[in-house]
mmCIF file of C-alpha atoms in Angstrom:
data_model
loop_
_atom_site.group_PDB
_atom_site.id
_atom_site.type_symbol
_atom_site.label_atom_id
_atom_site.label_comp_id
_atom_site.label_asym_id
_atom_site.label_seq_id
_atom_site.Cartn_x
_atom_site.Cartn_y
_atom_site.Cartn_z
ATOM 1 C CA UNK A 1 60.248 45.012 108.619
ATOM 2 C CA UNK A 2 60.501 48.752 109.220
ATOM 3 C CA UNK A 3 62.935 50.044 111.850
ATOM 4 C CA UNK A 4 61.276 51.201 115.063
ATOM 5 C CA UNK A 5 61.837 54.693 116.491
ATOM 6 C CA UNK A 6 60.889 56.441 119.718
ATOM 7 C CA UNK A 7 59.663 60.052 119.531
ATOM 8 C CA UNK A 8 59.661 61.678 122.962
ATOM 9 C CA UNK A 9 57.519 64.730 122.225
ATOM 10 C CA UNK A 10 54.761 65.859 119.912
ATOM 11 C CA UNK A 11 55.888 66.877 116.437
ATOM 12 C CA UNK A 12 53.908 68.290 113.484
ATOM 13 C CA UNK A 13 51.771 65.694 111.700
ATOM 14 C CA UNK A 14 53.537 66.345 108.410
ATOM 15 C CA UNK A 15 56.880 65.413 109.969
ATOM 16 C CA UNK A 16 55.417 62.378 111.721
ATOM 17 C CA UNK A 17 53.985 61.223 108.366
ATOM 18 C CA UNK A 18 57.451 61.580 106.827
ATOM 19 C CA UNK A 19 59.009 59.397 109.527
ATOM 20 C CA UNK A 20 56.216 56.807 109.303
ATOM 21 C CA UNK A 21 56.910 56.264 105.617
ATOM 22 C CA UNK A 22 60.136 54.536 106.672
ATOM 23 C CA UNK A 23 59.666 53.648 110.345
ATOM 24 C CA UNK A 24 57.280 52.248 112.922
ATOM 25 C CA UNK A 25 56.875 54.929 115.586
ATOM 26 C CA UNK A 26 56.347 54.921 119.324
ATOM 27 C CA UNK A 27 55.008 58.392 120.096
ATOM 28 C CA UNK A 28 54.241 60.477 123.168
ATOM 29 C CA UNK A 29 50.665 61.749 123.057
ATOM 30 C CA UNK A 30 50.620 63.729 126.301
ATOM 31 C CA UNK A 31 51.643 67.348 126.818
ATOM 32 C CA UNK A 32 55.289 68.173 127.307
ATOM 33 C CA UNK A 33 58.058 65.649 126.850
ATOM 34 C CA UNK A 34 58.233 61.950 127.665
ATOM 35 C CA UNK A 35 59.719 61.465 131.162
ATOM 36 C CA UNK A 36 63.184 59.941 131.253
ATOM 37 C CA UNK A 37 61.870 56.907 133.152
ATOM 38 C CA UNK A 38 59.496 56.179 130.280
ATOM 39 C CA UNK A 39 62.296 56.607 127.744
ATOM 40 C CA UNK A 40 64.402 54.089 129.659
ATOM 41 C CA UNK A 41 61.522 51.587 129.573
ATOM 42 C CA UNK A 42 61.123 51.907 125.802
ATOM 43 C CA UNK A 43 64.704 52.377 124.621
ATOM 44 C CA UNK A 44 65.672 48.692 124.441
ATOM 45 C CA UNK A 45 63.306 47.969 121.520
ATOM 46 C CA UNK A 46 64.004 50.898 119.180
ATOM 47 C CA UNK A 47 66.517 51.609 116.435
ATOM 48 C CA UNK A 48 66.272 55.384 116.668
ATOM 49 C CA UNK A 49 65.456 58.116 119.190
ATOM 50 C CA UNK A 50 64.072 61.554 118.302
ATOM 51 C CA UNK A 51 64.194 63.890 121.286
ATOM 52 C CA UNK A 52 65.134 67.271 122.697
ATOM 53 C CA UNK A 53 67.655 67.660 125.511
ATOM 54 C CA UNK A 54 67.102 64.284 127.210
ATOM 55 C CA UNK A 55 70.397 63.288 128.804
ATOM 56 C CA UNK A 56 72.052 60.737 126.553
ATOM 57 C CA UNK A 57 74.475 58.924 128.841
ATOM 58 C CA UNK A 58 75.828 55.470 129.577
ATOM 59 C CA UNK A 59 72.798 54.568 131.694
ATOM 60 C CA UNK A 60 70.473 55.094 128.746
ATOM 61 C CA UNK A 61 72.753 53.685 126.063
ATOM 62 C CA UNK A 62 73.501 50.544 128.057
ATOM 63 C CA UNK A 63 69.799 49.680 127.855
ATOM 64 C CA UNK A 64 69.555 50.463 124.132
ATOM 65 C CA UNK A 65 70.217 47.037 122.668
ATOM 66 C CA UNK A 66 69.534 47.952 119.023
ATOM 67 C CA UNK A 67 69.813 51.732 118.984
ATOM 68 C CA UNK A 68 71.611 53.184 115.952
ATOM 69 C CA UNK A 69 70.990 56.914 116.243
ATOM 70 C CA UNK A 70 69.962 59.673 118.634
ATOM 71 C CA UNK A 71 68.577 62.722 116.817
ATOM 72 C CA UNK A 72 68.240 65.922 118.855
ATOM 73 C CA UNK A 73 65.875 68.706 117.747
ATOM 74 C CA UNK A 74 68.440 71.309 118.761
ATOM 75 C CA UNK A 75 71.657 72.873 117.604
ATOM 76 C CA UNK A 76 73.254 72.627 121.056
ATOM 77 C CA UNK A 77 73.979 69.156 122.381
ATOM 78 C CA UNK A 78 75.511 69.446 125.829
ATOM 79 C CA UNK A 79 73.007 66.734 126.828
ATOM 80 C CA UNK A 80 75.158 64.242 124.894
ATOM 81 C CA UNK A 81 77.802 62.209 126.733
ATOM 82 C CA UNK A 82 80.262 62.065 123.853
ATOM 83 C CA UNK A 83 82.431 59.299 125.283
ATOM 84 C CA UNK A 84 79.408 57.117 125.997
ATOM 85 C CA UNK A 85 78.191 57.576 122.407
ATOM 86 C CA UNK A 86 81.632 56.638 121.096
ATOM 87 C CA UNK A 87 81.799 53.575 123.331
ATOM 88 C CA UNK A 88 78.402 52.355 122.137
ATOM 89 C CA UNK A 89 79.119 53.268 118.497
ATOM 90 C CA UNK A 90 75.906 55.249 118.037
ATOM 91 C CA UNK A 91 75.245 58.154 115.686
ATOM 92 C CA UNK A 92 74.289 61.432 117.372
ATOM 93 C CA UNK A 93 72.975 64.363 115.358
ATOM 94 C CA UNK A 94 71.726 67.918 115.800
ATOM 95 C CA UNK A 95 70.054 70.664 113.718
ATOM 96 C CA UNK A 96 72.514 73.443 112.834
ATOM 97 C CA UNK A 97 72.025 76.306 110.339
ATOM 98 C CA UNK A 98 68.206 76.405 110.223
ATOM 99 C CA UNK A 99 67.897 78.587 113.332
ATOM 100 C CA UNK A 100 70.806 80.998 112.835
ATOM 101 C CA UNK A 101 68.866 83.990 111.487
ATOM 102 C CA UNK A 102 66.022 83.511 113.974
ATOM 103 C CA UNK A 103 68.353 83.502 116.973
ATOM 104 C CA UNK A 104 70.149 86.571 115.611
ATOM 105 C CA UNK A 105 66.782 88.349 115.462
ATOM 106 C CA UNK A 106 66.150 87.389 119.085
ATOM 107 C CA UNK A 107 69.556 88.721 120.180
ATOM 108 C CA UNK A 108 68.790 92.085 118.625
ATOM 109 C CA UNK A 109 65.372 92.158 120.255
ATOM 110 C CA UNK A 110 67.121 91.739 123.611
ATOM 111 C CA UNK A 111 69.612 94.482 122.788
ATOM 112 C CA UNK A 112 66.913 96.941 121.745
ATOM 113 C CA UNK A 113 64.620 95.998 124.623
ATOM 114 C CA UNK A 114 67.175 96.469 127.373
ATOM 115 C CA UNK A 115 68.869 99.523 125.845
ATOM 116 C CA UNK A 116 65.624 101.404 125.152
ATOM 117 C CA UNK A 117 63.919 100.031 128.289
ATOM 118 C CA UNK A 118 61.003 98.647 126.271
ATOM 119 C CA UNK A 119 59.501 96.224 128.855
ATOM 120 C CA UNK A 120 59.904 98.721 131.684
ATOM 121 C CA UNK A 121 58.236 101.569 129.768
ATOM 122 C CA UNK A 122 55.538 99.246 128.446
ATOM 123 C CA UNK A 123 54.571 98.545 132.073
ATOM 124 C CA UNK A 124 54.788 102.280 132.813
ATOM 125 C CA UNK A 125 52.101 102.990 130.211
ATOM 126 C CA UNK A 126 49.882 99.995 131.010
ATOM 127 C CA UNK A 127 49.927 100.760 134.732
ATOM 128 C CA UNK A 128 48.509 104.234 134.074
ATOM 129 C CA UNK A 129 51.644 106.130 135.075
ATOM 130 C CA UNK A 130 51.917 108.145 131.852
ATOM 131 C CA UNK A 131 50.596 111.391 133.276
ATOM 132 C CA UNK A 132 53.543 113.460 132.083
ATOM 133 C CA UNK A 133 56.802 113.084 130.204
ATOM 134 C CA UNK A 134 59.005 110.269 131.464
ATOM 135 C CA UNK A 135 61.904 112.681 132.005
ATOM 136 C CA UNK A 136 65.568 111.765 131.918
ATOM 137 C CA UNK A 137 65.055 108.933 134.406
ATOM 138 C CA UNK A 138 63.212 107.070 131.641
ATOM 139 C CA UNK A 139 65.795 107.660 128.921
ATOM 140 C CA UNK A 140 67.538 104.721 127.317
ATOM 141 C CA UNK A 141 70.803 104.225 125.425
ATOM 142 C CA UNK A 142 71.363 104.474 121.681
ATOM 143 C CA UNK A 143 72.134 101.236 119.890
ATOM 144 C CA UNK A 144 73.182 102.679 116.554
ATOM 145 C CA UNK A 145 76.769 103.888 116.148
ATOM 146 C CA UNK A 146 77.966 102.136 119.310
ATOM 147 C CA UNK A 147 80.352 99.190 119.746
ATOM 148 C CA UNK A 148 79.253 95.584 119.932
ATOM 149 C CA UNK A 149 81.563 92.853 121.206
ATOM 150 C CA UNK A 150 80.701 89.281 120.258
ATOM 151 C CA UNK A 151 82.241 86.419 122.229
ATOM 152 C CA UNK A 152 82.027 83.323 120.033
ATOM 153 C CA UNK A 153 81.881 84.348 116.379
ATOM 154 C CA UNK A 154 80.280 81.209 114.968
ATOM 155 C CA UNK A 155 77.427 80.987 112.465
ATOM 156 C CA UNK A 156 74.938 82.869 114.654
ATOM 157 C CA UNK A 157 77.582 85.379 115.732
ATOM 158 C CA UNK A 158 78.176 86.231 112.073
ATOM 159 C CA UNK A 159 74.451 86.887 111.556
ATOM 160 C CA UNK A 160 74.431 89.167 114.604
ATOM 161 C CA UNK A 161 77.535 90.981 113.354
ATOM 162 C CA UNK A 162 75.908 91.584 109.975
ATOM 163 C CA UNK A 163 72.856 93.162 111.598
ATOM 164 C CA UNK A 164 75.046 95.278 113.862
ATOM 165 C CA UNK A 165 77.433 96.515 111.180
ATOM 166 C CA UNK A 166 75.162 96.927 108.162
ATOM 167 C CA UNK A 167 71.886 97.653 109.915
ATOM 168 C CA UNK A 168 72.871 99.747 112.924
ATOM 169 C CA UNK A 169 76.218 101.188 111.906
ATOM 170 C CA UNK A 170 77.918 99.630 114.916
ATOM 171 C CA UNK A 171 81.603 98.884 115.262
ATOM 172 C CA UNK A 172 81.919 95.135 115.743
ATOM 173 C CA UNK A 173 84.624 93.567 117.876
ATOM 174 C CA UNK A 174 84.872 89.830 118.246
ATOM 175 C CA UNK A 175 86.803 87.194 120.105
ATOM 176 C CA UNK A 176 87.151 83.503 119.267
ATOM 177 C CA UNK A 177 89.945 80.959 119.292
ATOM 178 C CA UNK A 178 90.722 81.458 115.598
ATOM 179 C CA UNK A 179 90.398 84.855 113.871
ATOM 180 C CA UNK A 180 88.277 85.039 110.704
ATOM 181 C CA UNK A 181 89.912 87.404 108.168
ATOM 182 C CA UNK A 182 87.147 86.770 105.610
ATOM 183 C CA UNK A 183 84.512 87.955 108.067
ATOM 184 C CA UNK A 184 86.597 90.978 108.953
ATOM 185 C CA UNK A 185 86.796 91.911 105.276
ATOM 186 C CA UNK A 186 83.087 91.363 104.657
ATOM 187 C CA UNK A 187 81.678 93.129 107.715
ATOM 188 C CA UNK A 188 84.505 95.316 108.915
ATOM 189 C CA UNK A 189 84.650 93.387 112.175
ATOM 190 C CA UNK A 190 87.819 93.553 114.255
ATOM 191 C CA UNK A 191 89.415 90.670 116.123
ATOM 192 C CA UNK A 192 90.568 91.703 119.606
ATOM 193 C CA UNK A 193 91.727 89.942 122.740
ATOM 194 C CA UNK A 194 89.095 88.885 125.247
ATOM 195 C CA UNK A 195 89.873 91.576 127.808
ATOM 196 C CA UNK A 196 89.974 94.299 125.147
ATOM 197 C CA UNK A 197 86.510 93.315 123.968
ATOM 198 C CA UNK A 198 85.123 93.563 127.498
ATOM 199 C CA UNK A 199 86.716 96.949 128.082
ATOM 200 C CA UNK A 200 85.661 98.601 124.821
ATOM 201 C CA UNK A 201 82.181 97.224 124.063
ATOM 202 C CA UNK A 202 78.894 98.996 124.731
ATOM 203 C CA UNK A 203 77.061 95.704 124.218
ATOM 204 C CA UNK A 204 78.771 92.419 125.137
ATOM 205 C CA UNK A 205 77.054 89.476 123.432
ATOM 206 C CA UNK A 206 77.892 85.907 124.436
ATOM 207 C CA UNK A 207 77.278 83.298 121.741
ATOM 208 C CA UNK A 208 79.640 80.507 122.701
ATOM 209 C CA UNK A 209 78.611 76.860 123.183
ATOM 210 C CA UNK A 210 78.783 75.296 126.635
ATOM 211 C CA UNK A 211 81.818 73.133 127.311
ATOM 212 C CA UNK A 212 84.307 72.494 130.081
ATOM 213 C CA UNK A 213 86.325 75.480 128.878
ATOM 214 C CA UNK A 214 83.375 77.900 128.617
ATOM 215 C CA UNK A 215 81.653 77.032 131.910
ATOM 216 C CA UNK A 216 81.491 80.307 133.907
ATOM 217 C CA UNK A 217 83.526 82.010 131.195
ATOM 218 C CA UNK A 218 81.960 85.274 132.347
ATOM 219 C CA UNK A 219 82.218 86.020 136.052
ATOM 220 C CA UNK A 220 83.193 88.719 138.534
ATOM 221 C CA UNK A 221 86.541 89.460 136.889
ATOM 222 C CA UNK A 222 84.929 89.916 133.480
ATOM 223 C CA UNK A 223 82.089 92.141 134.719
ATOM 224 C CA UNK A 224 84.635 94.323 136.498
ATOM 225 C CA UNK A 225 86.326 95.004 133.155
ATOM 226 C CA UNK A 226 83.152 96.086 131.365
ATOM 227 C CA UNK A 227 82.028 99.702 130.993
ATOM 228 C CA UNK A 228 79.618 100.904 133.657
ATOM 229 C CA UNK A 229 77.128 101.889 130.929
ATOM 230 C CA UNK A 230 77.528 98.614 129.004
ATOM 231 C CA UNK A 231 74.818 96.003 128.542
ATOM 232 C CA UNK A 232 75.383 92.266 128.753
ATOM 233 C CA UNK A 233 73.482 89.873 126.469
ATOM 234 C CA UNK A 234 73.409 86.077 126.758
ATOM 235 C CA UNK A 235 71.477 83.913 124.285
ATOM 236 C CA UNK A 236 73.851 80.955 124.233
ATOM 237 C CA UNK A 237 73.810 78.756 127.344
ATOM 238 C CA UNK A 238 73.130 79.826 130.931
ATOM 239 C CA UNK A 239 76.117 78.164 132.637
ATOM 240 C CA UNK A 240 78.533 80.122 130.440
ATOM 241 C CA UNK A 241 77.833 82.927 132.922
ATOM 242 C CA UNK A 242 78.300 82.892 136.687
ATOM 243 C CA UNK A 243 74.804 84.077 137.537
ATOM 244 C CA UNK A 244 75.690 85.139 141.086
ATOM 245 C CA UNK A 245 78.449 87.350 139.699
ATOM 246 C CA UNK A 246 76.016 88.861 137.180
ATOM 247 C CA UNK A 247 73.510 89.665 139.924
ATOM 248 C CA UNK A 248 76.224 91.278 142.002
ATOM 249 C CA UNK A 249 77.496 93.314 139.060
ATOM 250 C CA UNK A 250 73.990 94.637 138.428
ATOM 251 C CA UNK A 251 73.393 95.421 142.109
ATOM 252 C CA UNK A 252 76.670 97.314 142.337
ATOM 253 C CA UNK A 253 76.009 99.090 139.013
ATOM 254 C CA UNK A 254 79.187 97.744 137.454
ATOM 255 C CA UNK A 255 77.143 97.357 134.246
ATOM 256 C CA UNK A 256 73.968 99.094 133.061
ATOM 257 C CA UNK A 257 71.760 96.083 132.444
ATOM 258 C CA UNK A 258 71.356 92.675 130.872
ATOM 259 C CA UNK A 259 69.254 90.839 128.305
ATOM 260 C CA UNK A 260 68.942 87.102 128.999
ATOM 261 C CA UNK A 261 67.355 84.253 127.087
ATOM 262 C CA UNK A 262 69.118 81.577 129.155
ATOM 263 C CA UNK A 263 69.835 80.863 132.816
ATOM 264 C CA UNK A 264 72.036 78.556 134.863
ATOM 265 C CA UNK A 265 68.919 76.683 135.984
ATOM 266 C CA UNK A 266 66.012 76.280 133.561
ATOM 267 C CA UNK A 267 63.238 76.957 134.218
ATOM 268 C CA UNK A 268 64.754 79.554 136.493
ATOM 269 C CA UNK A 269 63.682 79.885 140.116
ATOM 270 C CA UNK A 270 60.743 82.363 140.390
ATOM 271 C CA UNK A 271 62.678 83.967 143.256
ATOM 272 C CA UNK A 272 65.751 84.597 141.116
ATOM 273 C CA UNK A 273 66.800 88.194 141.816
ATOM 274 C CA UNK A 274 67.281 88.832 138.099
ATOM 275 C CA UNK A 275 63.518 88.639 137.636
ATOM 276 C CA UNK A 276 62.990 91.582 139.975
ATOM 277 C CA UNK A 277 65.396 93.985 138.241
ATOM 278 C CA UNK A 278 63.951 96.647 135.914
ATOM 279 C CA UNK A 279 67.212 96.840 133.958
ATOM 280 C CA UNK A 280 67.167 93.136 133.077
ATOM 281 C CA UNK A 281 65.067 91.662 130.261
ATOM 282 C CA UNK A 282 64.368 87.965 130.817
ATOM 283 C CA UNK A 283 63.064 85.439 128.291
ATOM 284 C CA UNK A 284 62.311 81.691 128.657
ATOM 285 C CA UNK A 285 64.979 80.295 126.283
ATOM 286 C CA UNK A 286 63.083 81.124 123.073
ATOM 287 C CA UNK A 287 65.981 81.834 120.704
ATOM 288 C CA UNK A 288 64.643 79.568 117.963
ATOM 289 C CA UNK A 289 60.965 79.770 118.933
ATOM 290 C CA UNK A 290 59.148 80.764 115.768
ATOM 291 C CA UNK A 291 56.707 78.402 114.069
ATOM 292 C CA UNK A 292 58.727 78.165 110.859
ATOM 293 C CA UNK A 293 62.099 77.641 112.525
ATOM 294 C CA UNK A 294 60.849 75.042 114.991
ATOM 295 C CA UNK A 295 59.153 73.174 112.121
ATOM 296 C CA UNK A 296 62.368 73.294 110.079
ATOM 297 C CA UNK A 297 64.415 72.059 113.037
ATOM 298 C CA UNK A 298 62.061 69.123 113.600
ATOM 299 C CA UNK A 299 62.208 68.225 109.906
ATOM 300 C CA UNK A 300 66.010 68.266 109.862
ATOM 301 C CA UNK A 301 66.018 66.068 112.973
ATOM 302 C CA UNK A 302 63.541 63.701 111.332
ATOM 303 C CA UNK A 303 65.732 63.448 108.223
ATOM 304 C CA UNK A 304 68.744 62.695 110.419
ATOM 305 C CA UNK A 305 66.721 60.023 112.225
ATOM 306 C CA UNK A 306 65.444 58.286 109.095
ATOM 307 C CA UNK A 307 68.887 58.282 107.498
ATOM 308 C CA UNK A 308 70.410 56.802 110.626
ATOM 309 C CA UNK A 309 67.978 53.874 110.902
ATOM 310 C CA UNK A 310 67.941 53.062 107.164
ATOM 311 C CA UNK A 311 71.665 52.587 106.724
ATOM 312 C CA UNK A 312 72.634 56.041 105.500
ATOM 313 C CA UNK A 313 75.020 58.493 107.125
ATOM 314 C CA UNK A 314 72.965 61.383 108.558
ATOM 315 C CA UNK A 315 73.833 64.841 107.277
ATOM 316 C CA UNK A 316 74.354 66.485 110.651
ATOM 317 C CA UNK A 317 76.351 64.087 112.781
ATOM 318 C CA UNK A 318 77.953 66.073 115.618
ATOM 319 C CA UNK A 319 81.562 66.972 114.898
ATOM 320 C CA UNK A 320 82.998 64.872 117.743
ATOM 321 C CA UNK A 321 81.678 61.682 116.118
ATOM 322 C CA UNK A 322 82.716 62.353 112.547
ATOM 323 C CA UNK A 323 85.432 60.136 111.143
#
């Protein structure tokens, strides 16, 4: 008898076919994602769960009588209750590496868009306001030959640093818990203390995962230390930033602008003041959203899933659960 798996959202047919070679599948045929209540109804009869960002906690796992693995189609996994997974002895996996270059592209699109005022000037043209030169009030800020500070120099941070240093001739500063001399040698990046990075960077890029220690890592104190003509970029997780402090910093012109792919609440409130600011570029959490990358992520998650229900150790078990 094949193991049974629950798939909580639509995936490409090619990937579904791959899973069905080894598993019987319960699938979700409607738009969007399977509601949590439906997942809870189905979870007791499956060996594996393929999902994205559904909260995996003791409530769910206590009803999962034969569950062996939860496979998330995501690199981030703050939806996982690590202690609950340990207590129930269940594999939990994610999809690192395949999205690194794509997210780095997105970060640079935010940098260029906010610095050169691309969305604002696009509206200017489309609204028929281009009757004369934009004048100095429409000028942006150079990106090349400036200083980028990266908070959280992980895999994606390295890809961003490479683009900044080799592509745009930027000086790259970085801060993380452990310096990386090899990276410094390869890209000419410089490790600095957190406050130094904030004070010296023209573009402050946050790429740290969300945890208890990074929640509201950036707040009023940090914005006060940044240059008044600096731009703030967040493509990691929304709660890493105190959004109220960011709004206040922008209102008081403590920083020049922001490029955001993530928010504290997602989807963000349509009345969020950030959405009304010309010097803020806002995106709907699309860091990995290209057809190829999303396909690759789903395939990696499927491989993790199949391995987990067929007695193999999945390739990308989250680090907290590795022996």
